[in-house]
């Protein structure tokens, strides 16, 4: 894993959006793996700017998101809604180009990704408990797309988007760790001091189910971008 520490979130957003823009320029039919959450928002903003400025075409792209809530009472908090707001609508990416893991036959999602030739570039955030997508602690490393019970810490972290903790769904459907590991290239971004423990565990060099993100130690092409807060325990 290559680890890059930057002073500001803006610098990270600039570099990561550049990698996506370069890929889209070189491969207009690229398959993108996308994450939601607070972390990728600045990167998506920069990517929208770059794509518009350079006049890049997006109509050949295919996207696969990492996860989606199950039994959501608030449609505005769906991850599809998030992606529409931050990326798809600003870029004019059509619904048929985009995919989210389904509640019915989740494993079919892995087959669909393979049918499209696999994910060229996957962006990831990391949970404060070390999850990637919604693969919580002790998810088997060979898990494909599946339905999960969200960890109490994940529900608590995500309650900031809901009226109360009780409104946060208890389940989600997520790409599995094996699905994520099939991506050709992965970029993980972690920002803020609340991620420092998870980052330290991920970068310990040993893949352990207690920190799902640590499986990335076994992937040949991962770049981790950290700000100084997230890198706080590495010095
Ligand atoms: C979201 C996802 C999650 C988030 C993680 C960090 O699609 O897969 O793993 O990346 O929970 O969330 P933020 O960025 O909100 O801290």
mmCIF file of C-alpha atoms and ligand atoms in Angstrom:
data_model
loop_
_atom_site.group_PDB
_atom_site.id
_atom_site.type_symbol
_atom_site.label_atom_id
_atom_site.label_comp_id
_atom_site.label_asym_id
_atom_site.label_seq_id
_atom_site.Cartn_x
_atom_site.Cartn_y
_atom_site.Cartn_z
ATOM 1 C CA UNK A 1 0.000 0.000 0.000
ATOM 2 C CA UNK A 2 1.223 3.430 -0.853
ATOM 3 C CA UNK A 3 0.450 5.957 1.889
ATOM 4 C CA UNK A 4 0.307 9.674 1.083
ATOM 5 C CA UNK A 5 -0.171 12.251 3.839
ATOM 6 C CA UNK A 6 -1.403 15.716 2.874
ATOM 7 C CA UNK A 7 -1.837 18.856 4.936
ATOM 8 C CA UNK A 8 -5.348 19.630 3.704
ATOM 9 C CA UNK A 9 -8.443 17.803 2.553
ATOM 10 C CA UNK A 10 -8.399 20.054 -0.512
ATOM 11 C CA UNK A 11 -5.005 18.703 -1.595
ATOM 12 C CA UNK A 12 -6.336 15.160 -1.267
ATOM 13 C CA UNK A 13 -9.448 16.040 -3.258
ATOM 14 C CA UNK A 14 -7.291 17.589 -5.961
ATOM 15 C CA UNK A 15 -5.058 14.545 -6.378
ATOM 16 C CA UNK A 16 -7.772 11.934 -6.182
ATOM 17 C CA UNK A 17 -10.083 13.788 -8.563
ATOM 18 C CA UNK A 18 -7.123 14.109 -10.943
ATOM 19 C CA UNK A 19 -6.697 10.316 -10.943
ATOM 20 C CA UNK A 20 -10.387 9.862 -11.778
ATOM 21 C CA UNK A 21 -10.335 12.587 -14.445
ATOM 22 C CA UNK A 22 -7.217 11.076 -16.068
ATOM 23 C CA UNK A 23 -8.827 7.644 -16.132
ATOM 24 C CA UNK A 24 -12.022 9.042 -17.678
ATOM 25 C CA UNK A 25 -9.972 10.899 -20.290
ATOM 26 C CA UNK A 26 -7.970 7.783 -21.223
ATOM 27 C CA UNK A 27 -10.835 5.323 -20.929
ATOM 28 C CA UNK A 28 -14.231 6.902 -21.658
ATOM 29 C CA UNK A 29 -15.910 3.542 -20.950
ATOM 30 C CA UNK A 30 -14.304 3.220 -17.516
ATOM 31 C CA UNK A 31 -16.085 1.401 -14.702
ATOM 32 C CA UNK A 32 -15.984 3.439 -11.501
ATOM 33 C CA UNK A 33 -16.494 2.143 -7.954
ATOM 34 C CA UNK A 34 -18.023 4.882 -5.821
ATOM 35 C CA UNK A 35 -18.435 5.593 -2.116
ATOM 36 C CA UNK A 36 -20.778 7.864 -0.206
ATOM 37 C CA UNK A 37 -20.299 9.565 3.177
ATOM 38 C CA UNK A 38 -18.638 12.852 4.067
ATOM 39 C CA UNK A 39 -15.136 11.857 2.992
ATOM 40 C CA UNK A 40 -15.476 11.796 -0.825
ATOM 41 C CA UNK A 41 -17.592 14.974 -1.131
ATOM 42 C CA UNK A 42 -14.643 17.364 -1.760
ATOM 43 C CA UNK A 43 -13.214 14.903 -4.309
ATOM 44 C CA UNK A 44 -16.539 14.700 -6.148
ATOM 45 C CA UNK A 45 -16.776 18.504 -6.178
ATOM 46 C CA UNK A 46 -13.326 18.799 -7.752
ATOM 47 C CA UNK A 47 -14.079 15.992 -10.198
ATOM 48 C CA UNK A 48 -17.223 17.742 -11.394
ATOM 49 C CA UNK A 49 -15.195 20.949 -11.925
ATOM 50 C CA UNK A 50 -12.430 19.149 -13.823
ATOM 51 C CA UNK A 51 -14.744 17.136 -16.042
ATOM 52 C CA UNK A 52 -16.710 20.253 -16.985
ATOM 53 C CA UNK A 53 -13.608 22.394 -17.521
ATOM 54 C CA UNK A 54 -11.960 19.772 -19.744
ATOM 55 C CA UNK A 55 -15.173 18.896 -21.562
ATOM 56 C CA UNK A 56 -14.762 15.172 -20.824
ATOM 57 C CA UNK A 57 -17.537 12.845 -21.901
ATOM 58 C CA UNK A 58 -19.283 10.830 -19.214
ATOM 59 C CA UNK A 59 -21.909 9.022 -21.288
ATOM 60 C CA UNK A 60 -19.737 5.885 -21.637
ATOM 61 C CA UNK A 61 -19.055 5.510 -17.929
ATOM 62 C CA UNK A 62 -20.564 2.835 -15.709
ATOM 63 C CA UNK A 63 -20.687 3.241 -11.940
ATOM 64 C CA UNK A 64 -21.111 0.776 -9.093
ATOM 65 C CA UNK A 65 -21.713 2.098 -5.608
ATOM 66 C CA UNK A 66 -20.460 0.299 -2.540
ATOM 67 C CA UNK A 67 -23.608 0.154 -0.499
ATOM 68 C CA UNK A 68 -27.199 1.170 0.181
ATOM 69 C CA UNK A 69 -29.434 1.173 3.238
ATOM 70 C CA UNK A 70 -32.182 -1.412 3.636
ATOM 71 C CA UNK A 71 -35.678 -0.345 4.823
ATOM 72 C CA UNK A 72 -34.923 3.348 4.713
ATOM 73 C CA UNK A 73 -37.717 5.622 5.979
ATOM 74 C CA UNK A 74 -36.093 8.789 4.623
ATOM 75 C CA UNK A 75 -35.573 8.591 0.828
ATOM 76 C CA UNK A 76 -33.381 11.716 0.952
ATOM 77 C CA UNK A 77 -30.850 9.780 3.016
ATOM 78 C CA UNK A 78 -30.517 7.026 0.427
ATOM 79 C CA UNK A 79 -27.078 6.647 -1.063
ATOM 80 C CA UNK A 80 -28.614 6.943 -4.526
ATOM 81 C CA UNK A 81 -29.943 10.354 -3.540
ATOM 82 C CA UNK A 82 -26.482 11.312 -2.240
ATOM 83 C CA UNK A 83 -24.835 10.294 -5.507
ATOM 84 C CA UNK A 84 -27.463 12.075 -7.606
ATOM 85 C CA UNK A 85 -26.808 15.262 -5.653
ATOM 86 C CA UNK A 86 -23.008 15.186 -5.540
ATOM 87 C CA UNK A 87 -22.034 13.551 -8.828
ATOM 88 C CA UNK A 88 -24.623 12.093 -11.178
ATOM 89 C CA UNK A 89 -26.866 15.120 -11.589
ATOM 90 C CA UNK A 90 -24.057 17.735 -11.816
ATOM 91 C CA UNK A 91 -22.355 15.601 -14.500
ATOM 92 C CA UNK A 92 -25.455 14.428 -16.334
ATOM 93 C CA UNK A 93 -24.718 10.742 -15.665
ATOM 94 C CA UNK A 94 -27.901 8.843 -16.509
ATOM 95 C CA UNK A 95 -29.627 6.456 -14.147
ATOM 96 C CA UNK A 96 -29.020 3.475 -16.433
ATOM 97 C CA UNK A 97 -25.257 4.015 -16.154
ATOM 98 C CA UNK A 98 -25.375 3.710 -12.361
ATOM 99 C CA UNK A 99 -25.758 0.714 -10.062
ATOM 100 C CA UNK A 100 -26.392 0.142 -6.365
ATOM 101 C CA UNK A 101 -26.314 -3.220 -4.606
ATOM 102 C CA UNK A 102 -29.800 -4.766 -4.615
ATOM 103 C CA UNK A 103 -31.598 -6.245 -1.621
ATOM 104 C CA UNK A 104 -32.779 -9.177 -3.736
ATOM 105 C CA UNK A 105 -30.022 -11.520 -4.971
ATOM 106 C CA UNK A 106 -27.169 -9.291 -3.741
ATOM 107 C CA UNK A 107 -24.533 -11.705 -5.092
ATOM 108 C CA UNK A 108 -25.822 -10.982 -8.608
ATOM 109 C CA UNK A 109 -24.145 -7.582 -8.153
ATOM 110 C CA UNK A 110 -20.714 -9.228 -8.268
ATOM 111 C CA UNK A 111 -21.659 -10.942 -11.526
ATOM 112 C CA UNK A 112 -22.923 -7.660 -12.976
ATOM 113 C CA UNK A 113 -19.638 -5.939 -12.103
ATOM 114 C CA UNK A 114 -17.709 -8.730 -13.809
ATOM 115 C CA UNK A 115 -19.985 -8.521 -16.867
ATOM 116 C CA UNK A 116 -18.911 -4.887 -17.201
ATOM 117 C CA UNK A 117 -15.261 -5.937 -17.101
ATOM 118 C CA UNK A 118 -14.630 -5.225 -13.403
ATOM 119 C CA UNK A 119 -14.070 -1.961 -11.558
ATOM 120 C CA UNK A 120 -11.177 0.096 -12.933
ATOM 121 C CA UNK A 121 -10.887 2.480 -9.992
ATOM 122 C CA UNK A 122 -12.604 2.147 -6.618
ATOM 123 C CA UNK A 123 -12.782 4.985 -4.105
ATOM 124 C CA UNK A 124 -13.206 4.039 -0.437
ATOM 125 C CA UNK A 125 -13.694 5.803 2.869
ATOM 126 C CA UNK A 126 -13.109 4.039 6.183
ATOM 127 C CA UNK A 127 -15.385 3.799 9.209
ATOM 128 C CA UNK A 128 -14.072 4.892 12.605
ATOM 129 C CA UNK A 129 -14.327 1.175 13.468
ATOM 130 C CA UNK A 130 -12.242 0.114 10.434
ATOM 131 C CA UNK A 131 -15.116 -0.907 8.146
ATOM 132 C CA UNK A 132 -14.916 -0.475 4.386
ATOM 133 C CA UNK A 133 -18.218 -0.210 2.554
ATOM 134 C CA UNK A 134 -20.443 -1.690 5.271
ATOM 135 C CA UNK A 135 -18.214 -4.667 5.969
ATOM 136 C CA UNK A 136 -18.131 -4.507 9.742
ATOM 137 C CA UNK A 137 -15.614 -6.245 12.024
ATOM 138 C CA UNK A 138 -15.293 -9.998 11.491
ATOM 139 C CA UNK A 139 -16.810 -10.010 8.002
ATOM 140 C CA UNK A 140 -15.275 -13.002 6.214
ATOM 141 C CA UNK A 141 -12.584 -11.956 3.757
ATOM 142 C CA UNK A 142 -14.291 -13.981 1.012
ATOM 143 C CA UNK A 143 -17.670 -12.187 1.393
ATOM 144 C CA UNK A 144 -19.400 -11.129 -1.815
ATOM 145 C CA UNK A 145 -22.161 -8.512 -1.941
ATOM 146 C CA UNK A 146 -24.487 -9.239 0.979
ATOM 147 C CA UNK A 147 -26.929 -7.817 3.523
ATOM 148 C CA UNK A 148 -25.386 -6.742 6.833
ATOM 149 C CA UNK A 149 -26.488 -5.673 10.275
ATOM 150 C CA UNK A 150 -24.910 -2.302 10.900
ATOM 151 C CA UNK A 151 -22.632 -2.064 13.940
ATOM 152 C CA UNK A 152 -23.888 0.193 16.767
ATOM 153 C CA UNK A 153 -20.860 2.475 16.202
ATOM 154 C CA UNK A 154 -21.728 2.819 12.491
ATOM 155 C CA UNK A 155 -25.348 3.679 13.291
ATOM 156 C CA UNK A 156 -24.161 6.195 15.834
ATOM 157 C CA UNK A 157 -21.616 7.734 13.385
ATOM 158 C CA UNK A 158 -24.314 8.015 10.687
ATOM 159 C CA UNK A 159 -27.030 9.333 13.023
ATOM 160 C CA UNK A 160 -25.799 12.851 12.153
ATOM 161 C CA UNK A 161 -27.778 12.515 8.897
ATOM 162 C CA UNK A 162 -31.050 11.444 10.596
ATOM 163 C CA UNK A 163 -33.496 13.082 13.041
ATOM 164 C CA UNK A 164 -32.525 10.555 15.724
ATOM 165 C CA UNK A 165 -30.473 7.405 16.257
ATOM 166 C CA UNK A 166 -33.664 5.328 16.098
ATOM 167 C CA UNK A 167 -34.235 6.497 12.536
ATOM 168 C CA UNK A 168 -30.912 5.097 11.302
ATOM 169 C CA UNK A 169 -31.550 1.823 9.450
ATOM 170 C CA UNK A 170 -30.266 -1.308 11.146
ATOM 171 C CA UNK A 171 -29.308 -3.033 7.914
ATOM 172 C CA UNK A 172 -27.624 -2.269 4.618
ATOM 173 C CA UNK A 173 -26.616 -4.126 1.504
ATOM 174 C CA UNK A 174 -22.911 -3.860 0.766
ATOM 175 C CA UNK A 175 -20.254 -4.997 -1.628
ATOM 176 C CA UNK A 176 -18.307 -7.697 0.183
ATOM 177 C CA UNK A 177 -14.608 -7.604 0.951
ATOM 178 C CA UNK A 178 -13.958 -10.066 -1.884
ATOM 179 C CA UNK A 179 -15.922 -7.831 -4.282
ATOM 180 C CA UNK A 180 -13.860 -4.789 -3.294
ATOM 181 C CA UNK A 181 -10.596 -6.728 -3.606
ATOM 182 C CA UNK A 182 -11.424 -7.488 -7.255
ATOM 183 C CA UNK A 183 -11.170 -3.792 -8.193
ATOM 184 C CA UNK A 184 -8.127 -3.151 -10.385
ATOM 185 C CA UNK A 185 -7.078 -0.093 -8.419
ATOM 186 C CA UNK A 186 -8.254 1.258 -5.055
ATOM 187 C CA UNK A 187 -7.908 4.676 -3.456
ATOM 188 C CA UNK A 188 -8.861 4.947 0.215
ATOM 189 C CA UNK A 189 -9.253 8.389 1.773
ATOM 190 C CA UNK A 190 -9.304 8.982 5.524
ATOM 191 C CA UNK A 191 -9.607 12.465 6.976
ATOM 192 C CA UNK A 192 -10.043 13.665 10.538
ATOM 193 C CA UNK A 193 -8.712 12.543 13.890
ATOM 194 C CA UNK A 194 -11.733 10.271 14.491
ATOM 195 C CA UNK A 195 -10.239 7.922 11.862
ATOM 196 C CA UNK A 196 -6.729 7.706 13.362
ATOM 197 C CA UNK A 197 -7.254 4.436 15.259
ATOM 198 C CA UNK A 198 -8.820 2.689 12.275
ATOM 199 C CA UNK A 199 -6.008 3.948 10.031
ATOM 200 C CA UNK A 200 -3.362 2.681 12.433
ATOM 201 C CA UNK A 201 -5.016 -0.760 12.552
ATOM 202 C CA UNK A 202 -5.367 -0.844 8.755
ATOM 203 C CA UNK A 203 -1.702 -0.014 8.221
ATOM 204 C CA UNK A 204 -0.358 -2.428 10.821
ATOM 205 C CA UNK A 205 0.714 -4.667 7.922
ATOM 206 C CA UNK A 206 -1.354 -7.664 9.000
ATOM 207 C CA UNK A 207 -4.775 -8.425 7.544
ATOM 208 C CA UNK A 208 -7.084 -9.154 10.470
ATOM 209 C CA UNK A 209 -10.898 -9.552 10.417
ATOM 210 C CA UNK A 210 -11.220 -7.226 13.429
ATOM 211 C CA UNK A 211 -10.217 -4.393 11.056
ATOM 212 C CA UNK A 212 -11.878 -5.136 7.687
ATOM 213 C CA UNK A 213 -9.880 -2.374 5.935
ATOM 214 C CA UNK A 214 -6.686 -4.284 6.730
ATOM 215 C CA UNK A 215 -7.562 -6.742 3.940
ATOM 216 C CA UNK A 216 -6.254 -4.027 1.605
ATOM 217 C CA UNK A 217 -2.741 -5.086 2.657
ATOM 218 C CA UNK A 218 -3.295 -8.007 0.241
ATOM 219 C CA UNK A 219 -4.284 -5.846 -2.745
ATOM 220 C CA UNK A 220 -1.531 -5.044 -5.271
ATOM 221 C CA UNK A 221 -2.652 -1.511 -6.170
ATOM 222 C CA UNK A 222 -3.916 0.562 -3.233
ATOM 223 C CA UNK A 223 -3.149 4.184 -2.434
ATOM 224 C CA UNK A 224 -4.189 5.560 0.949
ATOM 225 C CA UNK A 225 -4.612 9.323 1.274
ATOM 226 C CA UNK A 226 -4.561 10.733 4.799
ATOM 227 C CA UNK A 227 -4.735 14.185 6.295
ATOM 228 C CA UNK A 228 -2.676 14.910 9.385
ATOM 229 C CA UNK A 229 -5.599 14.157 11.710
ATOM 230 C CA UNK A 230 -6.157 10.671 10.305
ATOM 231 C CA UNK A 231 -2.391 10.044 10.291
ATOM 232 C CA UNK A 232 -2.125 11.144 13.941
ATOM 233 C CA UNK A 233 -1.055 7.755 15.331
ATOM 234 C CA UNK A 234 1.457 6.953 12.586
ATOM 235 C CA UNK A 235 4.283 9.173 13.741
HETATM 236 C C1 LIG B 1 -20.049 4.673 2.258
HETATM 237 C C2 LIG B 1 -19.195 3.664 2.836
HETATM 238 C C3 LIG B 1 -18.664 3.776 4.225
HETATM 239 C C4 LIG B 1 -17.992 5.120 4.485
HETATM 240 C C5 LIG B 1 -17.476 5.180 5.917
HETATM 241 C C6 LIG B 1 -16.898 6.546 6.242
HETATM 242 O O1 LIG B 1 -20.442 4.321 0.951
HETATM 243 O O2 LIG B 1 -18.956 2.704 2.195
HETATM 244 O O3 LIG B 1 -17.735 2.750 4.450
HETATM 245 O O4 LIG B 1 -16.936 5.300 3.588
HETATM 246 O O5 LIG B 1 -18.501 4.887 6.812
HETATM 247 O O6 LIG B 1 -17.931 7.493 6.213
HETATM 248 P P1 LIG B 1 -17.615 9.062 6.264
HETATM 249 O O7 LIG B 1 -16.885 9.384 5.006
HETATM 250 O O8 LIG B 1 -18.960 9.720 6.333
HETATM 251 O O9 LIG B 1 -16.770 9.269 7.476
#
